[in-house]
Coordinates of C-alpha atoms in Angstrom, one line a residue:
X1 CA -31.5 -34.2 -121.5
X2 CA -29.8 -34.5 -117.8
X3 CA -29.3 -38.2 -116.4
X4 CA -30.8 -38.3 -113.3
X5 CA -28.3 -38.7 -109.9
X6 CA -27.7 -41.9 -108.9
X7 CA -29.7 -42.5 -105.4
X8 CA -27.6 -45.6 -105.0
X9 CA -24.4 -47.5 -105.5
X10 CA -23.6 -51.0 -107.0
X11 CA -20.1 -51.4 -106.1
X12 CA -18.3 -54.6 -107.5
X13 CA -16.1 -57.0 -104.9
X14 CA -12.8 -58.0 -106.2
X15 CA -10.9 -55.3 -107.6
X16 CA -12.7 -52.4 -106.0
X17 CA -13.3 -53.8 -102.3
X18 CA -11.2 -56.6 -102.1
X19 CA -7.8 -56.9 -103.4
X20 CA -5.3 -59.7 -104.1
X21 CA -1.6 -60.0 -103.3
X22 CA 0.1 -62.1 -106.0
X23 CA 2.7 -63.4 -103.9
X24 CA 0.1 -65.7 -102.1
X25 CA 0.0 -68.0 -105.5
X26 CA 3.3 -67.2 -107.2
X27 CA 4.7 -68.6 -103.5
X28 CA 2.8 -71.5 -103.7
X29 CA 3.2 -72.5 -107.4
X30 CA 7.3 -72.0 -106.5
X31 CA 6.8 -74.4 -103.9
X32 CA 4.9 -77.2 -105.4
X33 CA 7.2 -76.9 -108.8
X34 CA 4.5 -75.2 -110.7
X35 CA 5.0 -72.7 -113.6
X36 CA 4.2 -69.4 -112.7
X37 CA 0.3 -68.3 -113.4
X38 CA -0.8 -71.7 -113.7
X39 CA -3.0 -71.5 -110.3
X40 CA -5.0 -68.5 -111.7
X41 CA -4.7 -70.0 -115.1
X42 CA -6.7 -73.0 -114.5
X43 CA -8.8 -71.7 -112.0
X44 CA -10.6 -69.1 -113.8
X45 CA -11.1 -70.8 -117.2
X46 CA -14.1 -69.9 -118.1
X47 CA -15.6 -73.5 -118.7
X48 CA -14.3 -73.9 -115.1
X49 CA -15.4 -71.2 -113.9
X50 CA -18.9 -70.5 -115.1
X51 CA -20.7 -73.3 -113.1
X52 CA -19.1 -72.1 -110.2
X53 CA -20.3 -68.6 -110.6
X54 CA -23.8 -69.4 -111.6
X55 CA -24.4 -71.7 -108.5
X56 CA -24.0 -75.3 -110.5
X57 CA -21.2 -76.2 -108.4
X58 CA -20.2 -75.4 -104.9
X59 CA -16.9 -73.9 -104.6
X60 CA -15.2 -76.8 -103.0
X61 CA -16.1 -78.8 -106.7
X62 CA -14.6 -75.7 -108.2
X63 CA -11.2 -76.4 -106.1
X64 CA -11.2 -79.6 -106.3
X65 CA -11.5 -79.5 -110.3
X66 CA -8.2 -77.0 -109.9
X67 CA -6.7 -79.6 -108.3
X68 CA -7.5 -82.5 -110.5
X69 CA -5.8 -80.7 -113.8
X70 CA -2.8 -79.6 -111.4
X71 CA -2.1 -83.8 -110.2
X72 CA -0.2 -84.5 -113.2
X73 CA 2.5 -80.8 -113.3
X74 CA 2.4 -80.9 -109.4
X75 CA 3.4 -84.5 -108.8
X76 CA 0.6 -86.2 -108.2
X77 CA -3.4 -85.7 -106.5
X78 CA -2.0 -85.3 -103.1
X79 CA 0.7 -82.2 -104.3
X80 CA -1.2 -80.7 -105.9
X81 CA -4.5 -80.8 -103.6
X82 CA -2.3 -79.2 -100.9
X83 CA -1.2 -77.0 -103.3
X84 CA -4.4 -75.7 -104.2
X85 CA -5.3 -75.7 -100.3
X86 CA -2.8 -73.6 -98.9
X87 CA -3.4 -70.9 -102.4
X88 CA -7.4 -70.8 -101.2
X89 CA -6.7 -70.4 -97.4
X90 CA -5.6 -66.7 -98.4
X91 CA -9.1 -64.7 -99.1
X92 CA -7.3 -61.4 -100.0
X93 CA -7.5 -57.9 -98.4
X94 CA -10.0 -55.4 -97.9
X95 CA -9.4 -52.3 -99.3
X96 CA -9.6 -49.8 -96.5
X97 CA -9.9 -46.4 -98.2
X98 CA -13.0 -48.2 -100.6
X99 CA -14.4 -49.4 -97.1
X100 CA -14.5 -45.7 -95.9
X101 CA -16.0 -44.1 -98.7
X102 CA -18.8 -47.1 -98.1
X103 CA -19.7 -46.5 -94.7
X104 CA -19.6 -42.3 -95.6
X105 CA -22.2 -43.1 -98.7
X106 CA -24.7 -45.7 -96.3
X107 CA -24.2 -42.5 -93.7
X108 CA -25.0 -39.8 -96.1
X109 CA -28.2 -42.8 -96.4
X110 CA -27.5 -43.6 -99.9
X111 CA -28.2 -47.5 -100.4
X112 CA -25.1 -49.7 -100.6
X113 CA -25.1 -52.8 -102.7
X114 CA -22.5 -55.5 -103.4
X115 CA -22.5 -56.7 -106.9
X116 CA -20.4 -59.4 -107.3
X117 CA -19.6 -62.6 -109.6
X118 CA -19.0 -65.0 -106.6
X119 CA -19.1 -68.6 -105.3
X120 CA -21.3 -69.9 -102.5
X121 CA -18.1 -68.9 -99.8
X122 CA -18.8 -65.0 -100.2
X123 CA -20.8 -65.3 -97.0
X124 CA -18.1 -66.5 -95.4
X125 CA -15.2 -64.5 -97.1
X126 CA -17.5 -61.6 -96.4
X127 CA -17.5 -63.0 -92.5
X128 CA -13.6 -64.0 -92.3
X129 CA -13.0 -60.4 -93.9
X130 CA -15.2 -58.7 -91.0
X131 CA -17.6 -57.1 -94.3
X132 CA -20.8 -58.7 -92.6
X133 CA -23.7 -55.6 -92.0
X134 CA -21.4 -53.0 -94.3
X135 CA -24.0 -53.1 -97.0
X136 CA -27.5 -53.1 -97.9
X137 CA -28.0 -55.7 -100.1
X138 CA -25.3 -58.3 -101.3
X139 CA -25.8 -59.5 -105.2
X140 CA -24.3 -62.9 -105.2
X141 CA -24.2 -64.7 -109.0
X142 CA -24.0 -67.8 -107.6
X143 CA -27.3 -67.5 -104.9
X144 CA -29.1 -65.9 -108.3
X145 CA -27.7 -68.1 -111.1
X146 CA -26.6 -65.3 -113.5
X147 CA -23.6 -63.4 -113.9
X148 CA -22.3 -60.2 -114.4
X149 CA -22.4 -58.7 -117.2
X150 CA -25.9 -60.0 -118.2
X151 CA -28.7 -57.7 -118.0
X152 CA -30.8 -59.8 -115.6
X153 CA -27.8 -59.6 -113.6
X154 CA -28.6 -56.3 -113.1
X155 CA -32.2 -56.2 -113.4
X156 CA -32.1 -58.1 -110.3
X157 CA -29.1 -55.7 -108.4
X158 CA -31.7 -52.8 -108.9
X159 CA -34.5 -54.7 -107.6
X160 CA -33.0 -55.9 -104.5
X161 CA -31.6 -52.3 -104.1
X162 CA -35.0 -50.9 -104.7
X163 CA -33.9 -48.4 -106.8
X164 CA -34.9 -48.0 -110.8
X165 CA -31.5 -48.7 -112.8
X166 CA -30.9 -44.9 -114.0
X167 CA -31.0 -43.7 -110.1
X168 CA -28.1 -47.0 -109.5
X169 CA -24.3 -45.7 -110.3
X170 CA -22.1 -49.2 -110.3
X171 CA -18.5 -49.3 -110.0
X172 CA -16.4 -52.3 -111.4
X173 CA -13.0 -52.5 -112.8
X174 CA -13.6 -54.8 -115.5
X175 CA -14.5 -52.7 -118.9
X176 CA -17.1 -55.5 -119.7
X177 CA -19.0 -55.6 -116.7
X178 CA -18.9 -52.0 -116.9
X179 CA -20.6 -51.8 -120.7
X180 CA -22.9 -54.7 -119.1
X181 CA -24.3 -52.6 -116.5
X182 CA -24.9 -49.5 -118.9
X183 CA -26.3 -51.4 -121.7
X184 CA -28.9 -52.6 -118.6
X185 CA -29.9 -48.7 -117.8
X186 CA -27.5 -48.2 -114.8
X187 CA -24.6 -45.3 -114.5
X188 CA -21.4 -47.1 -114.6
X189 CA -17.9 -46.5 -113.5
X190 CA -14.8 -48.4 -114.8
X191 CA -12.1 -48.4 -111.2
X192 CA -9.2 -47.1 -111.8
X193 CA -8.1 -46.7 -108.2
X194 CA -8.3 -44.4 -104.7
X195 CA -8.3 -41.0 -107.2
X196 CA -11.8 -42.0 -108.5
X197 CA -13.3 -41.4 -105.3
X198 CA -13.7 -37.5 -105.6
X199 CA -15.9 -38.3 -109.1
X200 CA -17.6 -41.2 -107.1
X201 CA -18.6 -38.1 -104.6
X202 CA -19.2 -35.9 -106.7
X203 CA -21.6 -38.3 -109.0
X204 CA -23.6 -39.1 -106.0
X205 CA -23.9 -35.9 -104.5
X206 CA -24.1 -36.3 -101.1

């Protein structure tokens, strides 16, 4: 039996829509005497980072935890607090040619959702960023308190899109999130880059 077309999109944040130049922290890390990788390192351990993205902690806790574990490598609290400041001041760069195909899918009036595992400063990233009105409905872990790739996650990305999960194509480029979002009904796309976007087109149809 034929899956039915997707009538909407799910499109994950970082790594589809927003990309990251590591420069920004190798730059800082050779500044502040820090072995290379360690900002990202620390950051994103996952006992770290799960509070953050589940809403238990606001983002500034989340930092200032990075900075704590960096006082000792960097030199003390104050090093490596600036350290960690001047890494978050950069809030990456929106991929243009992903921000295209958005506004031509919303214009062809297919719904447009964000599904992201984010902090509570994705409003404001979205702001800083100039992404503010580019999409239906924003899916924010951290304002629902579950992450990608658990099935309320997406449960609750369908509802808000109001579209039943085998009509919802979502793209991510993380293979889990991916497997997450099909064992939860949806059509689901692993990134790969700006030569996916002719499937993408094709898959919705429009």
């Amino acid at each position: 039996m034929a899956r039915e077309r997707a009538k909407a999109l799910l499109l994950d944040f970082d790594g589809v829509l927003r990309r990251w130049d590591p420069a920004v922290a190798a730059d800082v890390e050779r500044e502040y005497g820090l072995s290379e990788g360690v900002l990202t390192e620390i950051a994103m351990q996952w006992g770290r980072l799960q509070p953050v993205l589940t809403g238990q902690v606001s983002h500034a806790d989340w930092v200032s935890s990075v900075a704590d574990a960096l006082a000792e490598p960097a030199g003390g609290p104050d090093r490596a607090r600036a350290a960690v400041e001047q890494w978050q001041r950069y809030r990456g760069e929106v991929d243009a040619e992903v921000l295209d195909f958005v506004r031509e899918v919303r214009a062809a009036g297919i719904p447009v959702g964000l599904g992201t595992n984010a902090t509570d400063l994705l409003d404001a990233d979205l702001a800083a960023l100039g992404l503010v009105g580019e999409f239906d409905v924003v899916v924010n872990s951290s304002t629902l308190g579950v992450h990608k790739p658990a099935p309320e996650y997406f449960e609750a990305a369908c509802q808000a899109l109001a579209t039943p999960p085998a009509r919802v194509l979502f793209v991510d480029d993380e293979d889990w999130a991916v497997r997450g979002a099909r064992s939860a009904g949806l059509s689901a796309h692993r990134w790969g880059g700006h030569a996916d976007l002719r499937y993408l087109r094709a898959a919705l149809d429009y």
